[in-house]
Short mmCIF file of C-alpha atoms and ligand atoms in Angstrom, two decimals:
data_model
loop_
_atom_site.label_atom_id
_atom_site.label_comp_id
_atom_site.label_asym_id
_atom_site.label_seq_id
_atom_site.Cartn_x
_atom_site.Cartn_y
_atom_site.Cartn_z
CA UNK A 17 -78.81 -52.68 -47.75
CA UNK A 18 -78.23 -56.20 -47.81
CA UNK A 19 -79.17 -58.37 -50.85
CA UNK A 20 -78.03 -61.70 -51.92
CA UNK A 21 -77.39 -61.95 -56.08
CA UNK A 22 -77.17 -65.28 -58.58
CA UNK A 23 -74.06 -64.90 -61.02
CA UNK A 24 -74.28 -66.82 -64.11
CA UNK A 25 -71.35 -66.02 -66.02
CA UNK A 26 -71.99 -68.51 -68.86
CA UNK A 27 -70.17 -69.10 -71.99
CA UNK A 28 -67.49 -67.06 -74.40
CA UNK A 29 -66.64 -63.64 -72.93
CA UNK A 30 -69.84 -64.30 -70.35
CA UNK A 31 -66.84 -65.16 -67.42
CA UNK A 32 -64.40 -62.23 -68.21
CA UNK A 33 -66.61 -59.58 -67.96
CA UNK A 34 -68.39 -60.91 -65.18
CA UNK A 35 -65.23 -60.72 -63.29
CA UNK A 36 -64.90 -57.25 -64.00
CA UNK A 37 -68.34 -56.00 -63.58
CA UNK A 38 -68.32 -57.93 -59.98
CA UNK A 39 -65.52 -55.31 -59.35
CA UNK A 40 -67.56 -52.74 -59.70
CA UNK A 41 -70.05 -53.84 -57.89
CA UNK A 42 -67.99 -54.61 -54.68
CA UNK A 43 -66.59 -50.87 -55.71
CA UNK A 44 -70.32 -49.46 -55.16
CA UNK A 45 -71.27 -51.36 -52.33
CA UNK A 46 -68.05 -50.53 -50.43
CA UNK A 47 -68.90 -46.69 -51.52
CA UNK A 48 -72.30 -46.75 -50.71
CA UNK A 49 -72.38 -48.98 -47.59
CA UNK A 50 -73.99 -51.71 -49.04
CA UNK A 51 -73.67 -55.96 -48.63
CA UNK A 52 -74.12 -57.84 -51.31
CA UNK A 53 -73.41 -61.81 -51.59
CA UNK A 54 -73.13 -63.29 -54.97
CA UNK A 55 -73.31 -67.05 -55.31
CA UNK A 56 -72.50 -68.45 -58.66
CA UNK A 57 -74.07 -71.02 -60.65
CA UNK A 58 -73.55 -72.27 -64.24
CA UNK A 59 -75.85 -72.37 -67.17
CA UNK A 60 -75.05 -72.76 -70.86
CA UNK A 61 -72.46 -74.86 -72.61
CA UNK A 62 -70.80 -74.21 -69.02
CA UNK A 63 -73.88 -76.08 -67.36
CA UNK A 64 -74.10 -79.10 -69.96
CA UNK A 65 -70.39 -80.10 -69.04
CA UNK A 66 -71.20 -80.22 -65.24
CA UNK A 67 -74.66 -81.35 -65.24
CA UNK A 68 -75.76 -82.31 -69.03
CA UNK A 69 -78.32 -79.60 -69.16
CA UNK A 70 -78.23 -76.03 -70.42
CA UNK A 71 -80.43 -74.77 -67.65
CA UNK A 72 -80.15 -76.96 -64.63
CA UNK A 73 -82.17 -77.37 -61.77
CA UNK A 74 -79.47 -76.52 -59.23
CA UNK A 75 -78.70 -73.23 -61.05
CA UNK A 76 -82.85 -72.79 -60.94
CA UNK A 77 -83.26 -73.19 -57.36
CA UNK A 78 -79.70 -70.40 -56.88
CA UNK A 79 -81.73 -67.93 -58.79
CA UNK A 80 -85.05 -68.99 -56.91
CA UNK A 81 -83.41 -67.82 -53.54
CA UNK A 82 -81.69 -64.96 -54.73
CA UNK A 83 -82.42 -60.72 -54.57
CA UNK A 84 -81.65 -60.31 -58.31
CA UNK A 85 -79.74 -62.61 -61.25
CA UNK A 86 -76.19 -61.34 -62.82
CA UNK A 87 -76.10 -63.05 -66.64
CA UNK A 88 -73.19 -63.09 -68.59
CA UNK A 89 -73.75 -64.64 -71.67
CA UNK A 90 -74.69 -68.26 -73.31
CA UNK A 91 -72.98 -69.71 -76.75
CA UNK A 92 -70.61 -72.06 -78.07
CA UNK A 93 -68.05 -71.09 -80.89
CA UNK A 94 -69.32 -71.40 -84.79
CA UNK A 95 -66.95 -74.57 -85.31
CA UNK A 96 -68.13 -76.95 -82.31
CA UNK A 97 -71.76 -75.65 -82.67
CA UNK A 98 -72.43 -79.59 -84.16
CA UNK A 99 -71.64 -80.76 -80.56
CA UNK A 100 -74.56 -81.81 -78.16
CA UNK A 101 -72.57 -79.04 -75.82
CA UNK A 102 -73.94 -76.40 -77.88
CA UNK A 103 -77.00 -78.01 -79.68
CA UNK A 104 -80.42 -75.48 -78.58
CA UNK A 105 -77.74 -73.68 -76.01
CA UNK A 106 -79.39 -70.47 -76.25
CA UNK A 107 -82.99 -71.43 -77.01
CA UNK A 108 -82.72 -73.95 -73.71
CA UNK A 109 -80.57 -71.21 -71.20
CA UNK A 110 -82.31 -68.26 -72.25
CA UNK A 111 -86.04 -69.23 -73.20
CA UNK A 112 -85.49 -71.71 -70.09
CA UNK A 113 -84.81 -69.24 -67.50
CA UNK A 114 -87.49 -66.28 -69.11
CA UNK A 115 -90.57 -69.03 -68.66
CA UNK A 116 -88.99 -70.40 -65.00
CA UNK A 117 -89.28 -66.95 -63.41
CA UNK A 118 -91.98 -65.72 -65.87
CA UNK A 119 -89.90 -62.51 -67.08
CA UNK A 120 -92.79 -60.91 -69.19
CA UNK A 121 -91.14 -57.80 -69.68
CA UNK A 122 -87.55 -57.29 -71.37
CA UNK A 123 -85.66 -54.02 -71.31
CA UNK A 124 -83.58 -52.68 -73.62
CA UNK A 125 -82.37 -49.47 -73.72
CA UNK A 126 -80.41 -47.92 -76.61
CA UNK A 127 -78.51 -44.77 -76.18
CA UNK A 128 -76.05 -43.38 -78.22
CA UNK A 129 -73.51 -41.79 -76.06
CA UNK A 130 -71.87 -38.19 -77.01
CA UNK A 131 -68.38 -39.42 -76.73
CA UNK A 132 -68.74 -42.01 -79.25
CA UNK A 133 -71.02 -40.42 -82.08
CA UNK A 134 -68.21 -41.60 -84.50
CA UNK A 135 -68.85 -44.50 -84.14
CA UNK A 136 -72.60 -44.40 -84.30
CA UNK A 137 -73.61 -46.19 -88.57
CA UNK A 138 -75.83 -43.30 -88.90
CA UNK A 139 -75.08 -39.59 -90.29
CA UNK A 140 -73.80 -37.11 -88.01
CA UNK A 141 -76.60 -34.81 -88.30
CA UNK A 142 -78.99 -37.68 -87.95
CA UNK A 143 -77.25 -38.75 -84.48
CA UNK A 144 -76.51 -35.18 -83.34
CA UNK A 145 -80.63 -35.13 -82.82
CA UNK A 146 -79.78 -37.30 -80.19
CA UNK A 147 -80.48 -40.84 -79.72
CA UNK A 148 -82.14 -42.20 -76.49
CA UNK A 149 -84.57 -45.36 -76.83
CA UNK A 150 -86.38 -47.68 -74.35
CA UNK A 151 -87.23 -51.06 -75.96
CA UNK A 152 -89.65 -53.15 -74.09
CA UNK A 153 -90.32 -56.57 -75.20
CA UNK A 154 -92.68 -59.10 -74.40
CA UNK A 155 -90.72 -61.97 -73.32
CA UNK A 156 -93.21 -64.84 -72.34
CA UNK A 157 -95.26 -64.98 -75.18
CA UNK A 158 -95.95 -64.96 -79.07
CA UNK A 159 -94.49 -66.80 -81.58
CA UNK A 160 -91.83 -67.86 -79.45
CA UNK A 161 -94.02 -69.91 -76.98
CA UNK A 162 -97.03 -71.22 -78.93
CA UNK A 163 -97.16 -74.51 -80.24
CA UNK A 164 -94.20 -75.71 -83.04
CA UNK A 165 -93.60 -78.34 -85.09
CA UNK A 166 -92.56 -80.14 -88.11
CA UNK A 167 -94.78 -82.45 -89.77
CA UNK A 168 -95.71 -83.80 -93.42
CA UNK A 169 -98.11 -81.84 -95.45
CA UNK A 170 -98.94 -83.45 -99.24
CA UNK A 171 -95.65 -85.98 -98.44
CA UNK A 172 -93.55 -82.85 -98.80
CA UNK A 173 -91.76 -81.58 -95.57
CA UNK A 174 -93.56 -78.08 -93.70
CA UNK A 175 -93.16 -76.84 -90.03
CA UNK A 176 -95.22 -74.67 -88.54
CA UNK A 177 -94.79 -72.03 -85.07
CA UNK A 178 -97.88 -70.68 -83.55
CA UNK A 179 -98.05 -67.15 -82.76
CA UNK A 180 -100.22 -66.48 -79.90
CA UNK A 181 -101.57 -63.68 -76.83
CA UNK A 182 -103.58 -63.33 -74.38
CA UNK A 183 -104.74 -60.38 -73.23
CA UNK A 184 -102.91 -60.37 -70.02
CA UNK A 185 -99.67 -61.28 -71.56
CA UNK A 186 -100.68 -57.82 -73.61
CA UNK A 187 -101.57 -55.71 -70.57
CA UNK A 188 -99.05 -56.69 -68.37
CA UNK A 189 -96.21 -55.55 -70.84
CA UNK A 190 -98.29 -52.32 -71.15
CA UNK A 191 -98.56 -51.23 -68.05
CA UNK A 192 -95.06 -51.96 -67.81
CA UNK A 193 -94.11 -49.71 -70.43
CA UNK A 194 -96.53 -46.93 -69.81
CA UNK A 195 -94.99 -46.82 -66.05
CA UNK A 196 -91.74 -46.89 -67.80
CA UNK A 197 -92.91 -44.28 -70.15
CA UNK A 198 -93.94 -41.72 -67.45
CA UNK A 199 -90.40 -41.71 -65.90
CA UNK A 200 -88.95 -40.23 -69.31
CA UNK A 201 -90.63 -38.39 -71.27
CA UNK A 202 -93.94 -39.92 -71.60
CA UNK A 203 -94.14 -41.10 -75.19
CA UNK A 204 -94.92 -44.80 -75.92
CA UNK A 205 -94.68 -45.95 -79.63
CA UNK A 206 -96.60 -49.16 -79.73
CA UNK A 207 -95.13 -51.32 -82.68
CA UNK A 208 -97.08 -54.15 -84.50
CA UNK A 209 -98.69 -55.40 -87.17
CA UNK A 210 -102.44 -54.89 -87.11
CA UNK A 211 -102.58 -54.53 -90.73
CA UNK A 212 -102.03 -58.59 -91.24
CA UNK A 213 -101.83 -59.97 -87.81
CA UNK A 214 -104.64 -61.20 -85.43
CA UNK A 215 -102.20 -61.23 -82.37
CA UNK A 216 -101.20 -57.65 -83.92
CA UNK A 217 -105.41 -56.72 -83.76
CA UNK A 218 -105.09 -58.04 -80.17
CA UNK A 219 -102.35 -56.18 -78.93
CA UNK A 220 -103.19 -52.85 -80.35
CA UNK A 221 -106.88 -53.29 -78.94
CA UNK A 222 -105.59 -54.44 -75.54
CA UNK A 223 -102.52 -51.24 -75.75
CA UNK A 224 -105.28 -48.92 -76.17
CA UNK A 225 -107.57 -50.11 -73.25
CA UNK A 226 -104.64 -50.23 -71.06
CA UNK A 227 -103.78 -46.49 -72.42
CA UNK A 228 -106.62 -45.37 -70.70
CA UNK A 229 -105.15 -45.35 -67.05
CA UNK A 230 -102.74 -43.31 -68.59
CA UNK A 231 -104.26 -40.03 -69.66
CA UNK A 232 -100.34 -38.53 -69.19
CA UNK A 233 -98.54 -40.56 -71.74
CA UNK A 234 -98.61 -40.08 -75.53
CA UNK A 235 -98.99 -43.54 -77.58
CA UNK A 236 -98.72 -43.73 -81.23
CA UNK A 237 -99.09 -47.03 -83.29
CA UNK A 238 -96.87 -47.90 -85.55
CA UNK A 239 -96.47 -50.95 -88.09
CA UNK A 240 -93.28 -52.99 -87.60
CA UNK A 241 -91.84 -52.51 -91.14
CA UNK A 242 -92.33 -49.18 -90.81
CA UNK A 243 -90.72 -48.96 -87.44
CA UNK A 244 -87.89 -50.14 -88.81
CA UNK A 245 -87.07 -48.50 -91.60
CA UNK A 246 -87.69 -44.99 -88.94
CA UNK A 247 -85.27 -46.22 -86.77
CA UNK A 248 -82.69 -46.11 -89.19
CA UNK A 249 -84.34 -43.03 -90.81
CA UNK A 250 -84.61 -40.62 -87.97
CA UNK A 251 -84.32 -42.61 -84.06
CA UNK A 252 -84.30 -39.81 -82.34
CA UNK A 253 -88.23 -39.72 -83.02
CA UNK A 254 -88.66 -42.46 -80.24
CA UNK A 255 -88.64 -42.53 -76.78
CA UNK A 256 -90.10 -45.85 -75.54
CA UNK A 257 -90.72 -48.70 -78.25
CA UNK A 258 -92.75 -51.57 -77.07
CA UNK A 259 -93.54 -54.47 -79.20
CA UNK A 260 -94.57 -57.95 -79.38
CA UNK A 261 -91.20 -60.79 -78.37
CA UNK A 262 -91.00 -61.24 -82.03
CA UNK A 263 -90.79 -57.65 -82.92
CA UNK A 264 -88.59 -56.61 -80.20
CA UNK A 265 -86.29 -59.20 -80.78
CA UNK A 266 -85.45 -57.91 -84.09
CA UNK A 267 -86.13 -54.26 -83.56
CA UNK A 268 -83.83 -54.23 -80.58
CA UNK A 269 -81.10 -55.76 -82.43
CA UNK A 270 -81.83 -53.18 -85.12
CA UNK A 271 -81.52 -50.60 -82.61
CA UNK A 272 -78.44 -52.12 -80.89
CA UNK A 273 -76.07 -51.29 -83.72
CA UNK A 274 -77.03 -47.35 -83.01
CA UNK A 275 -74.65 -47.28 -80.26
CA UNK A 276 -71.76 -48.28 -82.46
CA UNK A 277 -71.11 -51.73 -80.24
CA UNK A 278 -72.99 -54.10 -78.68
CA UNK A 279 -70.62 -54.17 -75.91
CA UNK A 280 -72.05 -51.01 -74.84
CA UNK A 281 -75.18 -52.23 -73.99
CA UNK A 282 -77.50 -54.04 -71.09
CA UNK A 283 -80.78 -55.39 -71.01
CA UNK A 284 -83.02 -56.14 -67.97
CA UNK A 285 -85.63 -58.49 -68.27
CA UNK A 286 -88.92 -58.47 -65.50
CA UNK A 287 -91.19 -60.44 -64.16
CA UNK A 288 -94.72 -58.93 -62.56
CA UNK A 289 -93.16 -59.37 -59.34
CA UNK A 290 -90.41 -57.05 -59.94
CA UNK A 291 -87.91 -60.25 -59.96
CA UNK A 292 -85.37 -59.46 -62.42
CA UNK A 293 -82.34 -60.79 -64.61
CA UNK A 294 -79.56 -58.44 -66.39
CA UNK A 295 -77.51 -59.33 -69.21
CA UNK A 296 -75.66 -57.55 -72.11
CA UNK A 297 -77.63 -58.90 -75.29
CA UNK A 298 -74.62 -58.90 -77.00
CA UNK A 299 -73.92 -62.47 -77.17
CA UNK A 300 -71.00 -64.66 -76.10
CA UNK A 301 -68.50 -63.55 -78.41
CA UNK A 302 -66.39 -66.94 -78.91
CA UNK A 303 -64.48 -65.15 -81.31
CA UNK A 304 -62.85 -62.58 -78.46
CA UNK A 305 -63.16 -64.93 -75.76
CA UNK A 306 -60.52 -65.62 -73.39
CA UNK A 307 -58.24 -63.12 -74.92
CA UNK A 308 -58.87 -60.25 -72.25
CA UNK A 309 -60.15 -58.33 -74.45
CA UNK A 310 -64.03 -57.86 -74.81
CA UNK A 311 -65.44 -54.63 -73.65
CA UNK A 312 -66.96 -55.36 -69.95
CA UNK A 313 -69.03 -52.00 -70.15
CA UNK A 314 -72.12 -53.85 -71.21
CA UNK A 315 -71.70 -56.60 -68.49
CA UNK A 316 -71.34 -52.84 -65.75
CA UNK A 317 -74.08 -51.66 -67.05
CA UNK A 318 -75.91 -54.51 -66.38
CA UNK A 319 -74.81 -54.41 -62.69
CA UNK A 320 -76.20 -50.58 -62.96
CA UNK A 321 -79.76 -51.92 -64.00
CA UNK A 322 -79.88 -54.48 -61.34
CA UNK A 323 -79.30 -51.50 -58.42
CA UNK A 324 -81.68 -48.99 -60.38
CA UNK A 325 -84.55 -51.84 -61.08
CA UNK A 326 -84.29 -54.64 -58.26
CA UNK A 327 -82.78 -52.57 -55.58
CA UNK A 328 -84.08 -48.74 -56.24
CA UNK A 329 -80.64 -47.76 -55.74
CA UNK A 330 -80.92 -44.69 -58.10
CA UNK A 331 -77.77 -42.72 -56.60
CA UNK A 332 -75.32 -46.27 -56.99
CA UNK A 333 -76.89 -47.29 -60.17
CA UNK A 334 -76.13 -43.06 -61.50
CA UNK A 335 -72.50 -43.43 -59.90
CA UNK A 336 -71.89 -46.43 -62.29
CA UNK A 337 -73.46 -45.28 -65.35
CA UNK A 338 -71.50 -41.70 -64.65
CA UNK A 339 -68.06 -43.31 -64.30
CA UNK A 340 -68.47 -45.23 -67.67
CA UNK A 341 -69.29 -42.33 -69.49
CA UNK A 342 -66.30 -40.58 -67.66
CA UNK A 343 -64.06 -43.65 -68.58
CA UNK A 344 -65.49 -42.74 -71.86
CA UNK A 345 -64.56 -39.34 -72.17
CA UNK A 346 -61.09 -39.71 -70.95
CA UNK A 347 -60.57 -41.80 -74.25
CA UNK A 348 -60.68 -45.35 -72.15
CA UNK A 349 -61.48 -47.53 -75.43
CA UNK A 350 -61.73 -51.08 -76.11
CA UNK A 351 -61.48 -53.01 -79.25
CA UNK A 352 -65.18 -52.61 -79.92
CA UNK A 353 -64.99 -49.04 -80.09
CA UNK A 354 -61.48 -47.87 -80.99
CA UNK A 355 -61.09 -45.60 -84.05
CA UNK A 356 -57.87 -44.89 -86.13
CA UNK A 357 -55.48 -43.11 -84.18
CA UNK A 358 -56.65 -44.47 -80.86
CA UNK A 359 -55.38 -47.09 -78.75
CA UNK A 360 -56.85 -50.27 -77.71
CA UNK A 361 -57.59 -51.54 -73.79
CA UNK A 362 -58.22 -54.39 -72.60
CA UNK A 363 -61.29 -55.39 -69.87
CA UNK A 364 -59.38 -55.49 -67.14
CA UNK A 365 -57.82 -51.44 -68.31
CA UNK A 366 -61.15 -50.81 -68.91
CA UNK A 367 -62.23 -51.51 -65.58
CA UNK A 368 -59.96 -49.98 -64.09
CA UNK A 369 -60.44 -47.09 -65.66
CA UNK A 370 -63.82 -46.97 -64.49
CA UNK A 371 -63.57 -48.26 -61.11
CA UNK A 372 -61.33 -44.80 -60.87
CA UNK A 373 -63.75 -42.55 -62.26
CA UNK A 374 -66.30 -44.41 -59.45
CA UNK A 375 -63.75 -43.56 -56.92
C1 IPM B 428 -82.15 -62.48 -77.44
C2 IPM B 428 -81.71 -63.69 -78.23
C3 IPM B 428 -82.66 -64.84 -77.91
C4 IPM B 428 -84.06 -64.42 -78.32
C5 IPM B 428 -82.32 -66.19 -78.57
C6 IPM B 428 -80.86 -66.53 -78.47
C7 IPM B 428 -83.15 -67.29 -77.99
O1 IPM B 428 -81.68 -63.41 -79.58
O2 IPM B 428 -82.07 -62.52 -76.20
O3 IPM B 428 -82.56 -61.50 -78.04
O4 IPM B 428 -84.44 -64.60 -79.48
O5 IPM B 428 -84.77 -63.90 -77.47
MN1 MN B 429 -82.13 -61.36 -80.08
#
């Protein structure tokens, strides 16, 4: 197979573990038989140095032409977030790319894995129930994308952010996760908030309808305070959560902290022509940055996503997500995840660790 890939490394750790997950990847393609190009392009703090914009056009018209986009992460460090450099970073790079390519649909799986239970916040017996979630967030939509402002309102200062859906925006996301739903084990929990909300009233109307084509899958409603307080209560209820952008943005970051590290995780978000971007939602991690340190297993996963999703390379994506748990077994730990007695690695260890498992 031959496919052609847009690497955005970004900001903070974003560069690091892009370097390492990009040796994984040339790992599995070399395995497998398989050519992929990568052409790199900046966005972020990295893209307003070189072109005053967070998300420029030349990095837009990279991704435009490539198979699949590679995202490392976008950020600037707490004490020069005053700078123009940084100023709506995240909100411009991120939101910015998500509308370009219309990425409705935002994966984010959550999965506790055996070797690090430790590490997991919750009570043994609470994890030992296992732990195995599918977030999918709306992306393009909601509160996020309606109209904002800040105006005067009896000559006292108010703002105001519009939270609105369409029912496409509503079905597309469903189908999405109902698909999603069948390949595991066929249990959607829709999450909103019907009770208050007339997007909420919306969304659980349009869930329903869209339900319909699929007879197979379980869905149960749930409110979104509710939904949180269960996932701390007893997670290993869920299987696939899918929620409004509002709701999944918190709720995923809710669930992220299951897995002990957010450097453990990837995300993959969609657009309705299967067009996709991967990223760690972890963030850009100033603090670590540059030190060789951050854990680059988020940043591989990502790279396993990208063959599974964009590529239906199953087999390659399983051969990467295997030799990270392996690494994982064998005790290969970085800061993120180390406990007493254990010994720090750094990414590049890490890697390597991995990249032998793969081998
Ligand atoms: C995320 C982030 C972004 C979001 C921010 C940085 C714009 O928190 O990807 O979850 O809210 O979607
Ligand atoms: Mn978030």
């Amino acid at each position: 197979m031959e496919k052609h890939i847009a690497v955005l490394p970004g900001d903070g750790i974003g560069p690091e573990v892009m370097t390492q997950a990009l040796r994984v990847l040339a790992a599995v393609s070399e395995k497998f038989g398989h050519t992929f190009t990568t052409e790199e392009a900046v966005i972020g703090g990295a893209a307003y140095e070189a072109h005053g914009e967070h998300f420029p056009d030349a990095t837009r018209a990279i991704c435009a032409k490539s198979d699949a986009i590679l995202f490392g992460s976008v950020g600037g460090p707490v004490s020069e977030l005053h700078l123009d450099k940084w100023k709506g970073c995240e909100v411009n790079a991120l939101l910015g790319i998500r509308k370009a390519f219309s990425f409705n649909a935002n994966f984010r799986p959550v999965k506790v894995f055996p070797e690090l239970i430790d590490i997991c916040p919750l009570k043994k017996e609470v994890v030992e129930r296992g732990i195995d979630i599918l977030f999918i967030r709306e992306l393009n939509g909601d509160i996020y994308f309606g109209e904002k402002k800040f105006f005067e309102k009896d000559g006292r200062r108010a703002a105001m952010d519009v939270a609105e859906y369409t029912e496409d925006q509503i079905a597309s996301v469903a189908n999405t996760a109902f698909q999603a739903a069948r390949k595991r084990s066929k249990r959607v929990t829709s999450v909103d908030k019907a009770n208050v909300l007339h997007t909420s009233k919306l969304w659980r109307e349009v869930v329903h309808e869209v339900a319909k084509d699929y007879s197979d899958v379980a869905l149960e409603d749930m409110l979104v305070d509710n939904c949180a307080m269960q996932l701390i209560k007893d997670p290993s209820q869920f299987d696939v959560i899918l929620t409004t952008n509002m709701f999944g943005d918190i709720l995923s970051d809710a669930g992220a902290v299951l897995p002990g590290s957010l450097g453990l995780l990837a995300s993959a978000s969609i657009n309705a022509e299967g067009f996709g971007l991967y990223e760690p939602p972890g963030g850009s991690a100033q603090d670590i940055a540059g030190k060789g340190v951050a854990n680059p297993i988020a940043q591989i996963l990502s790279v396993a996503m990208m063959l599974k999703f964009s590529f239906s390379l199953q087999a390659e994506a399983e051969a990467i997500e295997n030799a990270v748990s392996s690494a994982l077994a064998k005790g290969a730990r970085s800061g993120d995840i180390v406990q007493k007695g254990e010994t720090a690695i750094g990414s590049v260890a890490m890697t390597d660790v991995v990249l032998a498992e793969l081998a």
